[in-house]
Short mmCIF file of C-alpha atoms and ligand atoms in Angstrom, two decimals:
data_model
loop_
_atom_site.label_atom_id
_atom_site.label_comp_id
_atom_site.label_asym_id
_atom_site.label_seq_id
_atom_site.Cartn_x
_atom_site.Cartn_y
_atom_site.Cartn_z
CA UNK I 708 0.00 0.00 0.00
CA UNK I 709 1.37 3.39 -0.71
CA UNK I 710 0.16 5.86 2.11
CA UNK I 711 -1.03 8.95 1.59
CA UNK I 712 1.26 10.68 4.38
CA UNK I 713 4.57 9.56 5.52
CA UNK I 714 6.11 12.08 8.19
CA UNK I 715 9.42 10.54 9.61
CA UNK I 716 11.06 12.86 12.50
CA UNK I 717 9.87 16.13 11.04
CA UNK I 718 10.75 18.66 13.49
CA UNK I 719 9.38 22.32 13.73
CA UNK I 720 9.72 25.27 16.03
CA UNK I 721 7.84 28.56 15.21
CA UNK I 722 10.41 31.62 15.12
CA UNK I 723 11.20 33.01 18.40
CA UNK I 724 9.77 29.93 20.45
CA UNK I 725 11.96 27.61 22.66
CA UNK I 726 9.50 24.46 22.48
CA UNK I 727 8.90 22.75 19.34
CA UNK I 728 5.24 22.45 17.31
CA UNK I 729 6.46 19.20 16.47
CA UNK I 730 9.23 16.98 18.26
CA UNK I 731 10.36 14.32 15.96
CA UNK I 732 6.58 13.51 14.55
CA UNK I 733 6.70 10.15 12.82
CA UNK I 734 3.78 8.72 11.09
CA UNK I 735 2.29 6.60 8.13
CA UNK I 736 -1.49 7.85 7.24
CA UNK I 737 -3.43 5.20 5.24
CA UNK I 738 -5.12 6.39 1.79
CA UNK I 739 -9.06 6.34 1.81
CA UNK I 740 -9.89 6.35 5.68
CA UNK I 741 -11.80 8.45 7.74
CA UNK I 742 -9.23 9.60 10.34
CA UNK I 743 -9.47 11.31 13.50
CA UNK I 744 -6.48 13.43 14.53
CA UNK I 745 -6.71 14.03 18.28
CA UNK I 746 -4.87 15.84 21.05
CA UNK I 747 -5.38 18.51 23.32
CA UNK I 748 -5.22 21.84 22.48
CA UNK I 749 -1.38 22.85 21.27
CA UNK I 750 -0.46 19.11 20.75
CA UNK I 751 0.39 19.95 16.88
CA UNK I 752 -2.63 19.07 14.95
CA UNK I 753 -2.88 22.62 13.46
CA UNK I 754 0.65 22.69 12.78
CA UNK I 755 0.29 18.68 11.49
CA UNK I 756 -1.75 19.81 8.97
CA UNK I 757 -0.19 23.00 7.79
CA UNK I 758 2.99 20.61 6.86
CA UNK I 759 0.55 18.15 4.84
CA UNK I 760 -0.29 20.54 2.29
CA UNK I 761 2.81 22.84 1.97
CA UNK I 762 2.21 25.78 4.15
CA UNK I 763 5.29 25.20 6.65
CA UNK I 764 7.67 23.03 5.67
CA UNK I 765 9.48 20.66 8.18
CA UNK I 766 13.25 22.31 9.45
CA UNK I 767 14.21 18.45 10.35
CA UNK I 768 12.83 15.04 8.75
CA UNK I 769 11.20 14.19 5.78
CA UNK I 770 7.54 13.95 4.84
CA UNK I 771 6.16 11.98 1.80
CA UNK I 772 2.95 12.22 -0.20
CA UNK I 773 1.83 9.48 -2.13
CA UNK I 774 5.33 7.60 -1.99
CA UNK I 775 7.35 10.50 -3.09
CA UNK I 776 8.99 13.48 -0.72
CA UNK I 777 7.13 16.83 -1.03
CA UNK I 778 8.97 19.60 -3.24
CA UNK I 779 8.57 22.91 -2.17
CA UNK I 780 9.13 24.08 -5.80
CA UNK I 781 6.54 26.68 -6.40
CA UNK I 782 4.57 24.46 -9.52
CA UNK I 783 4.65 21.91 -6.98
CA UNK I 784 3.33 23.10 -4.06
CA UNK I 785 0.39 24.10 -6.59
CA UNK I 786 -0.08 20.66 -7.45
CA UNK I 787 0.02 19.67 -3.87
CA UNK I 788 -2.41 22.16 -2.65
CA UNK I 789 -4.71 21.21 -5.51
CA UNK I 790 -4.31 17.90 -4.10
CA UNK I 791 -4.51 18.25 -0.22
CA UNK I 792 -7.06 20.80 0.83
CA UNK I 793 -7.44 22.35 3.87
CA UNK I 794 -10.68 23.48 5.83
CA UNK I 795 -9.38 25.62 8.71
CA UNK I 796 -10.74 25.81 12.00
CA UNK I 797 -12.19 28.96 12.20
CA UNK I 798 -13.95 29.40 8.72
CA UNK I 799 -13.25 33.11 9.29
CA UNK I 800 -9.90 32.45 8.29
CA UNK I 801 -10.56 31.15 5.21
CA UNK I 802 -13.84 33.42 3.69
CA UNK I 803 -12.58 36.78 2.47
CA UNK I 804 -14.28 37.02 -0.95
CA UNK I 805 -17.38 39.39 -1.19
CA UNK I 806 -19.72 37.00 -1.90
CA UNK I 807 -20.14 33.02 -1.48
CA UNK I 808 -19.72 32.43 -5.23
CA UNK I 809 -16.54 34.47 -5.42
CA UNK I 810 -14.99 32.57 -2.27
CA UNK I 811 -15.76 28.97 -4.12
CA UNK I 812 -14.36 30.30 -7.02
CA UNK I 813 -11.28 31.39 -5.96
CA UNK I 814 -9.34 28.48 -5.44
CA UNK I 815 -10.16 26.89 -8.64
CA UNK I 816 -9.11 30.20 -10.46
CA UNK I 817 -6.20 30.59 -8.42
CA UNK I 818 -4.98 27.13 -9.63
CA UNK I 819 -5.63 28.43 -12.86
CA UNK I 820 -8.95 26.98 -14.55
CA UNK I 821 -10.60 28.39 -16.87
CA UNK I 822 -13.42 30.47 -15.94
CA UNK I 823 -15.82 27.81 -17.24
CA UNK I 824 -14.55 25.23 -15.66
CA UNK I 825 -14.41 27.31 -12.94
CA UNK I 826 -17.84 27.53 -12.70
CA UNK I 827 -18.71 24.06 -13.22
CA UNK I 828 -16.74 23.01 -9.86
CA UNK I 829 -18.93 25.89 -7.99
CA UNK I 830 -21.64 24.45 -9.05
CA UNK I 831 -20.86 21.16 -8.15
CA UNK I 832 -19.41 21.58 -4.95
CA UNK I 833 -22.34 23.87 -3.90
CA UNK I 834 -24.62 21.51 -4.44
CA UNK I 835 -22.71 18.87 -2.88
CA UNK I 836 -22.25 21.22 0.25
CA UNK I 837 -26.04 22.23 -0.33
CA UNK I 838 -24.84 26.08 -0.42
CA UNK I 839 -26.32 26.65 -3.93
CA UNK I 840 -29.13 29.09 -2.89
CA UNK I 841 -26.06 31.09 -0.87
CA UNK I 842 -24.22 31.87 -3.97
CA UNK I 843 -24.91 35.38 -3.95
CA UNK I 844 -25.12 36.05 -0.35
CA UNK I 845 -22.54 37.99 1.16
CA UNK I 846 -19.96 36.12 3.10
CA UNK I 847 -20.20 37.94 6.71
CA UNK I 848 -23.96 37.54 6.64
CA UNK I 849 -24.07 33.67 7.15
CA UNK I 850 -24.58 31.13 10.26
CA UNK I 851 -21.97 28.93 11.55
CA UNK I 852 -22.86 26.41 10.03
CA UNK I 853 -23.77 27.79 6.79
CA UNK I 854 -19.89 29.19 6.77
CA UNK I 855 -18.53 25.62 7.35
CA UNK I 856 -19.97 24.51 4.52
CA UNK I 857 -19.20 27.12 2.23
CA UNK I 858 -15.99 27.18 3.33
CA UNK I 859 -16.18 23.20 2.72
CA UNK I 860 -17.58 24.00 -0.67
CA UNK I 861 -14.52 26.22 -1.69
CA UNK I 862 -11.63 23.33 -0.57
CA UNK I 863 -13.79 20.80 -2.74
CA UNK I 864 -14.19 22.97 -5.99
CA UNK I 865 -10.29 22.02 -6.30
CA UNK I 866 -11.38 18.37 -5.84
CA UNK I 867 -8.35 17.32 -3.62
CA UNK I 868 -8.11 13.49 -3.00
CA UNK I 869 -7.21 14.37 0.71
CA UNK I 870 -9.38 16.36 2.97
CA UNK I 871 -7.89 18.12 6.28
CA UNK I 872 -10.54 19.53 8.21
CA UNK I 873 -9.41 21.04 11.35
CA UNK I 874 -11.73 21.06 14.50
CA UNK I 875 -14.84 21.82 12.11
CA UNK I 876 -17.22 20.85 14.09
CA UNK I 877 -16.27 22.85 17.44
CA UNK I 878 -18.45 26.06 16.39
CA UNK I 879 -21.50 24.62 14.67
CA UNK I 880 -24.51 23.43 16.32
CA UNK I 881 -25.54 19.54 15.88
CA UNK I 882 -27.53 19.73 13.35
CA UNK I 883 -25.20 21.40 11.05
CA UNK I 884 -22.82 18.53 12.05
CA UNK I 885 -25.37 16.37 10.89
CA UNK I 886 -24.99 18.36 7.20
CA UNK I 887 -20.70 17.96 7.61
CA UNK I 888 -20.78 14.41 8.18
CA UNK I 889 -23.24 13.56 5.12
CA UNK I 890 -20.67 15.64 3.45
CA UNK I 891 -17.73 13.84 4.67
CA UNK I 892 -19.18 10.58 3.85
CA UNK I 893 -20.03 11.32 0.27
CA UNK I 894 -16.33 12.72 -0.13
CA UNK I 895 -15.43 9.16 1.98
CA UNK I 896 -17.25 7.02 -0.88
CA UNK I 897 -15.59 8.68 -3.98
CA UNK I 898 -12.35 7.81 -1.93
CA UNK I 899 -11.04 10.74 -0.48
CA UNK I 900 -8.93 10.29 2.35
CA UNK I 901 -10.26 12.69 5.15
CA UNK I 902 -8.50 13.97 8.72
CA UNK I 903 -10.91 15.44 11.43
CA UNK I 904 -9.32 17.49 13.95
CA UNK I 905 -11.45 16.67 16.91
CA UNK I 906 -11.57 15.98 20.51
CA UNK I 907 -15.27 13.97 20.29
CA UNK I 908 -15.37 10.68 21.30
CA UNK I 909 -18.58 9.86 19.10
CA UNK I 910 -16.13 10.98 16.22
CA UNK I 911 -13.78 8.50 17.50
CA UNK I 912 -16.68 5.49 17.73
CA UNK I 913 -19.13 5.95 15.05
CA UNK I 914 -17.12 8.03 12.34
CA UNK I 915 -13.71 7.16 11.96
CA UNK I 916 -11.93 4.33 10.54
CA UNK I 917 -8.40 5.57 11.94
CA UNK I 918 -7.27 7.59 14.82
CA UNK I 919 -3.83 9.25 15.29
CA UNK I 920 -3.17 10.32 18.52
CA UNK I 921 -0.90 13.74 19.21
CA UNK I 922 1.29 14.40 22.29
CA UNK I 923 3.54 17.31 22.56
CA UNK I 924 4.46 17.29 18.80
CA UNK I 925 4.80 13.40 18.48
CA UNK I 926 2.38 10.62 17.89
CA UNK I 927 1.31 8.82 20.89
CA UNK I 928 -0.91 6.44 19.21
CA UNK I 929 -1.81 5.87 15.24
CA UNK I 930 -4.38 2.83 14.79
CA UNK I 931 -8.04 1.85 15.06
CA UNK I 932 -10.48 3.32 16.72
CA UNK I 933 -11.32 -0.12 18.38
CA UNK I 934 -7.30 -0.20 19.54
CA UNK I 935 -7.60 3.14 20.90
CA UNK I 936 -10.49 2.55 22.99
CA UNK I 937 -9.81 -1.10 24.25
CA UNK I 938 -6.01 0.24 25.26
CA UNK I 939 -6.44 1.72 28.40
CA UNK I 940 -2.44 2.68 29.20
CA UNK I 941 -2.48 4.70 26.17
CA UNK I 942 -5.89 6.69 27.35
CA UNK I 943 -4.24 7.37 30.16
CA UNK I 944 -0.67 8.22 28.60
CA UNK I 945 -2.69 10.46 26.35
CA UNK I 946 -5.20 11.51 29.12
CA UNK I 947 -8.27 11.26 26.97
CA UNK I 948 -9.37 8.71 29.70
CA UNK I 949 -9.47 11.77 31.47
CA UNK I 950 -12.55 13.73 29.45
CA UNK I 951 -13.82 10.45 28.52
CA UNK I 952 -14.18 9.09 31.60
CA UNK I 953 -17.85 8.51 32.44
CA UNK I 954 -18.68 6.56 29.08
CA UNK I 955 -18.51 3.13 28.09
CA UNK I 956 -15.72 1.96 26.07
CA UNK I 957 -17.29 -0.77 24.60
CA UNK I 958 -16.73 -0.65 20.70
CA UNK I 959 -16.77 -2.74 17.62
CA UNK I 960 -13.99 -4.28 16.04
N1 LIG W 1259 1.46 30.81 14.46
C1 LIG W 1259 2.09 30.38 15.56
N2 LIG W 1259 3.13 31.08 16.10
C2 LIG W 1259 3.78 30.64 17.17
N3 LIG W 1259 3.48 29.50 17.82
C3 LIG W 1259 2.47 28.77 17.36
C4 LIG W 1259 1.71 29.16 16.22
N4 LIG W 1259 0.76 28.22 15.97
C5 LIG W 1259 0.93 27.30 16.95
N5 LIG W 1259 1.94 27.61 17.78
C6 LIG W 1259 2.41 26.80 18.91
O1 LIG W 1259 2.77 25.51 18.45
C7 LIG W 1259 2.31 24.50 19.32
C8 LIG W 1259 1.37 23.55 18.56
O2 LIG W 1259 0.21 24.29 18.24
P1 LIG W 1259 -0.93 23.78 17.25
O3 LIG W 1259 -0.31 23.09 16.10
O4 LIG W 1259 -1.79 24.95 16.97
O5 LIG W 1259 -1.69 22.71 18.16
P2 LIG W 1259 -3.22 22.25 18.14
O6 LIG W 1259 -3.76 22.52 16.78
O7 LIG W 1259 -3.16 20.79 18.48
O8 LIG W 1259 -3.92 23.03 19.19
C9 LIG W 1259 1.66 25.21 20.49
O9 LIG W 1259 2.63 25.33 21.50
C10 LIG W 1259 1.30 26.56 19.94
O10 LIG W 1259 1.30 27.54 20.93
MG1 LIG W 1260 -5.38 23.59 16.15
#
């Protein structure tokens, strides 16, 4: 199998910090699974992802993407952030167009598609995200959860085969989890591989078909969600046992 993600020992520090993001972070991420990424908050997830696609690049280690080390050449990094799309956590950060229509559209023009094809991956990722009466709405003037999908909608109009979505779900109400996750699982069937920032243990349970497990910039645990929960030195290692203490851990293999 080739993985999707190999990181081996990639170190980073942000500029003027003593600690490091991440600490010698080795792991293999498996193409075509739902995977949760957990940790507490300033474990590296954000960071984790920012290396996936591009955006900081490791200053120790090596990562790999689809079998072959990331270039940071300019036409690739294009390539690879066509590829690997990221939904950040605070969609605030990511809309800055006008209107809806412009923000979906910018990533595909920015790669450099036509303006027709262009506006045949709006249209098609609006309608998958179900934002196509929003088009022409301004961008300030939606709900949460109207903003995580259109922000959604503008990652997928570059129809990336890998999905990072960091710690969606924190600022949307249930229900417009509910809209995410149908999302997520119609991306999941056409085989895109999909990370989920989150700290949920449902996530953990019902949704994924992989967890990864950050400590302190390093993996503590990569594997299935049924090895996570069945493996209580690692909860407690990790200290998830701690906010998940008062449920059952039963789970299906
Ligand atoms: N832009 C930044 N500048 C400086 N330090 C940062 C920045 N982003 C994150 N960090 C630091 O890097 C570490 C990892 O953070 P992050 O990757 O955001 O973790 P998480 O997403 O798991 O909360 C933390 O110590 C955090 O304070
Ligand atoms: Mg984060």
């Amino acid at each position: 199998m080739t993985f999707a993600f190999e990181f081996s020992n990639v170190q980073f520090r942000y500029d003027g910090l003593s600690d490091c993001a991440l600490c010698g972070l080795t792991v293999a991420i498996p193409p075509g699974e739902k995977i949760a990424v957990l940790g507490r908050n300033g474990s590296g997830k954000s960071t984790f992802f920012l290396h996936c696609n591009g955006l900081l690049r490791p200053q120790y280690g090596e990562i790999r993407f689809g079998g072959k080390p990331l270039s940071y050449a300019r036409a690739d990094l294009r390539q690879l952030r066509r590829r690997v799309g990221i939904v950040f956590q605070n969609p605030d950060d990511q809309l800055f167009s006008a209107s809806v229509g412009q923000d979906i559209s910018f990533g595909p023009l920015n790669l450099g598609f036509s303006s027709a094809e262009t506006e045949e991956r709006v249209r098609q990722a609006a309608e998958l995200c179900g934002v196509t009466h929003l088009l022409d709405r301004p961008t300030h003037a939606l709900s949460g959860g109207e903003k995580a999908r259109v922000a959604m909608a503008g990652v997928l109009a570059m129809e990336p085969s890998v999905l990072l979505a960091d710690e969606l779900l924190s600022a949307i109400d249930p229900w417009a989890r509910l809209d995410i996750f149908d999302i997520l699982q119609t991306l999941y069937d056409r085989g895109t591989t999909i990370l989920l920032a989150t700290h949920d243990l449902s996530v953990v349970r019902y949704w994924a078909t992989y967890v990864i497990v950050l400590q302190k910039g390093k993996i503590a645990f990569s594997g299935t969600p049924a090895q996570l929960l069945q493996n209580s030195s690692v909860l407690e290692a990790t200290e998830l046992s701690k906010i998940w203490w008062n449920v059952d851990m039963t789970v299906e293999e």
